[in-house]
Structures are given as C-alpha cells and as structure tokens.
Amino acid sequence: MTPRNKPVRRRPIAVGNWKMNLTVAESEAVVRKLLETSGDVRDVDVVLAPSYTALWAAGRALKGSGLRLAAQNLHWEEAGAFTGEVSGAQIQDAGCSLVLVGHSERRRLFGETDEIVRRKVARALKQGLEVILCIGETLEQRLGDQTPVVVKGQMREGLADAGKEFSNRILIAYEPVWAIGTGRVATAEQISEVHALIRLEYEKLFDSVSADAVRILYGGSVTSENIADLAAIADLDGVLVGGASLNADRFGTIIRGLQKAKA
Ligand code: PGA
C-alpha cells in the first residue's frame, strides 16, 4: 500500500494575518481575549502574525499557551546594511517559529518577484523557521484560465532552493488575489481543484510522503460566517485570515469552526 492510499491526518491550522494593523497594546489585548475564548483548543494550530513592532509583546502575552507566533515577512540576507529590513534571526529572536512569505500584497505592492520569494523561503528554512508560502492568481489570470500555470509556477519558483530535508517545514497558502479583502470567497469547487493541484505539484517537487503531509491553507475573505462551509472542504487543512482575525471573537469562531469540521 503506498502512502497515498493511507488517509493522513493533518493537523488543522488557523493563521491570523494582522497586516499593518494594531498597536502593541491592541495586539496584546487581542491575544489575551483570544486566550480566554480559545485558549483551550488543543487540536488546532493557532498562529498569529502581528506587525514587527508588536511581535515581542504578543509573544510574551501568548507564552505558555499553545498559540504560536509568525512574522509577516523577512529579509533574505542573514544580517547587514539593509535599512528598514528585518532578518530571520531577528524574528526568531522575537518569538516567531513561522513566517509568511510571498503574500500577494508583498508581490503586488512591494514588487516581490518569484526570485525574491525563493531567496526568502530558503533563508527562513535555513534559519529553522516554518514557512507559509502564499500563492494565488489574479482575477485576470483566472479569467484567462491561467490559474494552474500561475499556481504551479509560483510553487516551483518559490521552492526551487528549498532542500528536501525541509519539506516538512513548509505550508502552502492558496490565496486567490481577487478574494483577499474583497468579501468574495472562492467556491468549494475552485478551492478543491487548486488544492489538489498544489498537492500534486508538491509531490513532483518533493515526494508522495511529503505531499500527503503538507498542509494547504485557503485564504481570502474567510469569516466567522463562512468558516463552516470552507472547513468542510476535504483538502483544506487550514485558513489564513486577514480582516476577521483582528477581532478575537470572530477569529475564535473561525478556530472553533475549523476544529469542529476537522475533528
Ligand atoms: P482577508 O485577507 O481575510 O482580509 O481577505 C487574507 C490575507 O490576506 O491573508
């Protein structure tokens, strides 16, 4: 029996991407509230990605809980004269064990190319961090039937320097650009289709065991209202949540929705 035939249990994961929002005090308050409402959830990985300025304080607030800290970005060099940038070692020092790489806002608004994404992925892995590689097509690309080409291309390029030994420290977040912050959610069919394609591509890049184990998240207008429908999608292992993660009650509902569907 090949590993592909065995049902693999992947631990569900909910990641809150706070983007450029919340002060230090506000970040701490959301963490505290989240611990009150969802601190007892043990079977879902809950990850928060605050701004750099709030990382340390948020990390301190969630210490001792099961919640984990992620950074939204990192630089590809180890250290040096890169004014305004933050290194993998520094985010790790601030308490992060994960980092988002290649978010569409980084690609679109800050000119991050696949080449830059590749270097960041490699640096983060070398640093010992887990990487959440964000990929996804624009509306134009979807309408032009380019989704498979774009998604596979972003994976191939982004993971080109990720050695096989790191395949268990990579997560893929499928975030269609047209669904981010728009209130327009991808359909279950669209998500299933792309997630299957991502898993297949992961197998080509690594191997079938890694492909069975890799967690694939969906992101783009995930809310406390639509989480039940989204979490019911079999090949969806988690969610990457922007706007709705800024509110502890809403994010708590999302975490519980995921827990319920994946139990
Ligand atoms: P959204 O953002 O949930 O606000 O659409 C998702 C993301 O950008 O990760």
XYZ file of C-alpha atoms and ligand atoms in Angstrom:
272
model
C 0.000 0.000 0.000
C 1.533 3.325 -0.966
C 1.355 6.256 1.477
C -1.044 7.925 -0.972
C -3.631 5.254 -0.138
C -3.449 5.750 3.583
C -5.563 8.549 4.975
C -3.118 11.017 6.502
C -4.258 13.114 9.403
C -3.059 16.656 9.042
C -3.355 18.978 12.000
C -5.737 21.841 11.181
C -4.272 25.314 11.344
C -5.728 28.819 11.624
C -3.389 31.715 10.925
C -4.309 35.322 11.683
C -2.505 37.834 9.484
C -2.907 41.214 11.127
C -1.141 43.049 8.301
C -0.370 46.718 9.137
C -2.906 46.937 11.945
C -3.000 47.197 15.761
C -0.707 48.948 18.210
C 1.333 46.999 20.754
C -1.380 47.416 23.402
C -4.145 46.450 20.959
C -2.208 43.389 19.846
C -1.723 42.264 23.442
C -5.426 42.790 24.098
C -6.449 40.598 21.143
C -4.051 37.862 22.280
C -5.433 37.955 25.820
C -9.034 37.835 24.625
C -8.234 35.009 22.237
C -6.648 33.023 25.045
C -9.805 33.498 27.113
C -12.110 32.295 24.371
C -9.950 29.748 22.549
C -7.003 29.017 24.816
C -8.362 25.540 25.499
C -8.354 24.495 21.831
C -5.631 21.908 21.581
C -6.316 20.135 18.313
C -5.914 23.169 16.034
C -2.657 25.045 15.483
C -3.429 28.692 16.118
C -0.893 31.140 14.746
C -0.852 34.927 14.965
C 1.134 37.193 12.658
C 1.236 40.682 14.200
C 3.273 43.626 12.911
C 7.006 43.528 13.639
C 6.583 46.178 16.342
C 4.111 44.019 18.268
C 5.839 40.654 17.850
C 7.724 40.623 21.079
C 4.811 41.832 23.203
C 2.357 39.454 21.517
C 4.856 36.627 22.021
C 5.105 37.452 25.705
C 1.307 37.546 26.024
C 0.870 34.111 24.457
C 3.763 32.479 26.294
C 2.846 29.170 27.894
C -0.248 28.785 25.702
C -0.499 26.663 22.581
C -0.669 29.764 20.374
C 2.239 30.334 18.043
C 3.770 33.467 16.599
C 4.568 34.213 12.948
C 6.107 37.169 11.161
C 4.529 38.571 8.011
C 7.840 38.885 6.177
C 11.621 38.646 6.484
C 14.693 39.680 4.524
C 16.636 37.116 2.513
C 20.050 38.058 3.863
C 21.335 36.940 7.225
C 22.270 40.421 8.507
C 23.886 43.637 7.381
C 23.314 47.042 5.832
C 19.652 46.705 4.819
C 17.991 49.745 6.366
C 14.388 49.113 7.335
C 14.548 45.352 6.919
C 14.223 42.562 9.489
C 16.095 39.265 9.379
C 15.032 35.688 10.008
C 17.222 35.564 13.099
C 15.561 38.707 14.439
C 12.007 37.459 14.008
C 13.007 34.179 15.600
C 14.581 36.115 18.452
C 11.260 37.961 18.863
C 9.493 34.633 19.375
C 8.426 33.570 15.889
C 8.559 29.975 14.756
C 6.856 30.646 11.418
C 6.922 33.280 8.711
C 4.675 34.211 5.798
C 6.497 34.506 2.501
C 5.195 35.799 -0.813
C 1.888 37.229 0.350
C 0.170 38.778 -2.671
C 0.337 42.215 -1.063
C 4.124 41.836 -0.923
C 4.218 40.693 -4.521
C 1.782 43.289 -5.856
C 2.534 46.379 -3.764
C 6.207 45.873 -2.964
C 7.487 44.278 -6.139
C 8.363 40.893 -4.675
C 9.265 38.637 -7.555
C 9.373 34.839 -7.537
C 13.155 35.221 -7.282
C 12.869 37.257 -4.082
C 10.311 34.804 -2.717
C 12.692 31.927 -3.467
C 15.511 33.604 -1.553
C 13.281 34.417 1.403
C 11.958 30.861 1.584
C 15.497 29.486 1.544
C 16.672 31.895 4.240
C 13.732 31.206 6.517
C 14.176 27.436 6.247
C 17.898 27.713 6.879
C 17.092 29.791 9.942
C 14.942 26.970 11.313
C 11.601 28.660 10.726
C 8.493 27.115 9.221
C 7.435 28.833 6.020
C 3.902 29.599 4.904
C 4.351 30.155 1.188
C 1.495 32.239 -0.201
C 0.456 31.731 -3.785
C -2.561 32.610 -5.882
C -3.792 34.002 -9.169
C -5.228 37.421 -10.033
C -8.747 37.760 -11.412
C -7.338 38.394 -14.858
C -5.280 35.219 -14.677
C -8.293 33.219 -13.514
C -10.477 34.569 -16.285
C -7.710 33.737 -18.731
C -7.616 30.108 -17.479
C -4.103 30.699 -16.174
C -4.706 29.572 -12.566
C -2.925 26.181 -12.796
C 0.074 27.659 -14.619
C 0.392 30.553 -12.161
C -0.012 28.447 -9.025
C 2.370 25.726 -10.160
C 4.868 28.323 -11.359
C 4.832 30.157 -8.018
C 5.422 26.870 -6.212
C 8.240 25.767 -8.477
C 9.998 29.130 -8.323
C 9.380 29.765 -4.649
C 10.546 26.322 -3.568
C 13.442 25.961 -6.027
C 16.039 26.338 -3.282
C 14.106 24.537 -0.555
C 16.007 21.329 0.080
C 14.154 18.035 0.517
C 15.171 17.959 4.159
C 12.926 20.993 4.720
C 9.787 19.617 3.076
C 8.124 19.085 6.474
C 8.587 22.731 7.440
C 6.667 24.212 4.517
C 2.969 25.067 4.385
C 1.206 26.373 1.307
C -1.467 29.061 1.497
C -3.653 29.313 -1.561
C -4.951 32.853 -1.670
C -6.635 33.947 -4.878
C -5.743 37.644 -5.152
C -9.308 38.508 -6.121
C -10.610 37.029 -2.866
C -8.314 38.902 -0.478
C -10.073 41.674 1.400
C -12.885 41.760 -1.136
C -15.606 39.739 0.572
C -15.555 37.500 -2.475
C -14.747 33.928 -1.401
C -13.593 31.234 -3.786
C -16.112 28.424 -4.222
C -15.572 24.998 -2.699
C -15.056 23.642 -6.191
C -12.408 26.228 -7.033
C -10.588 25.617 -3.744
C -10.689 21.806 -4.061
C -9.418 21.985 -7.595
C -6.447 24.206 -6.769
C -5.595 22.420 -3.509
C -5.449 19.091 -5.368
C -3.190 20.643 -7.940
C -0.936 22.066 -5.203
C -0.622 18.651 -3.543
C 0.271 17.050 -6.838
C 2.879 19.691 -7.558
C 4.309 19.226 -4.067
C 4.717 15.551 -4.814
C 6.587 16.389 -8.003
C 8.853 18.806 -6.147
C 9.456 16.542 -3.153
C 7.844 13.107 -2.798
C 4.494 11.480 -2.096
C 5.020 11.216 1.662
C 5.732 14.955 1.901
C 2.784 15.691 -0.380
C 0.430 13.700 1.832
C 1.681 15.571 4.886
C 1.874 19.145 3.606
C -0.797 21.415 4.996
C -2.626 23.532 2.450
C -4.452 26.597 3.705
C -7.040 28.716 1.979
C -7.075 32.489 2.392
C -9.289 35.242 1.055
C -12.307 36.734 2.848
C -12.560 33.936 5.406
C -15.093 34.963 8.063
C -16.863 33.545 11.093
C -19.919 33.191 8.826
C -18.344 31.172 6.012
C -15.878 29.072 8.031
C -18.249 26.108 8.392
C -18.618 25.770 4.619
C -14.915 26.268 3.992
C -13.765 23.884 6.711
C -15.966 21.167 5.201
C -13.700 21.055 2.136
C -11.736 17.838 2.471
C -8.419 19.012 1.077
C -8.427 22.259 3.066
C -6.177 21.885 6.110
C -6.436 25.386 7.418
C -7.172 29.026 6.810
C -5.159 32.218 6.517
C -7.336 35.001 7.822
C -6.801 38.744 7.430
C -9.579 41.129 8.449
C -11.587 38.694 10.584
C -8.532 37.792 12.683
C -8.293 41.308 14.116
C -11.307 40.552 16.274
C -10.753 37.875 18.937
C -14.405 36.786 18.991
C -14.607 36.367 15.224
C -11.249 34.648 14.997
C -12.251 32.415 17.917
C -15.362 31.367 15.989
C -13.191 30.578 12.972
C -10.849 28.443 15.112
C -13.783 26.530 16.585
C -15.394 26.113 13.185
C -12.228 24.534 11.897
C -11.930 22.354 14.984
C -15.494 21.112 14.626
C -15.228 20.269 10.939
C -11.862 18.551 11.195
C -12.496 16.615 14.434
P -8.667 38.711 4.220
O -7.067 38.598 3.999
O -9.057 37.600 5.133
O -8.850 40.065 4.851
O -9.286 38.605 2.881
C -6.472 37.352 3.833
C -4.981 37.502 3.671
O -4.543 38.467 3.031
O -4.203 36.678 4.163
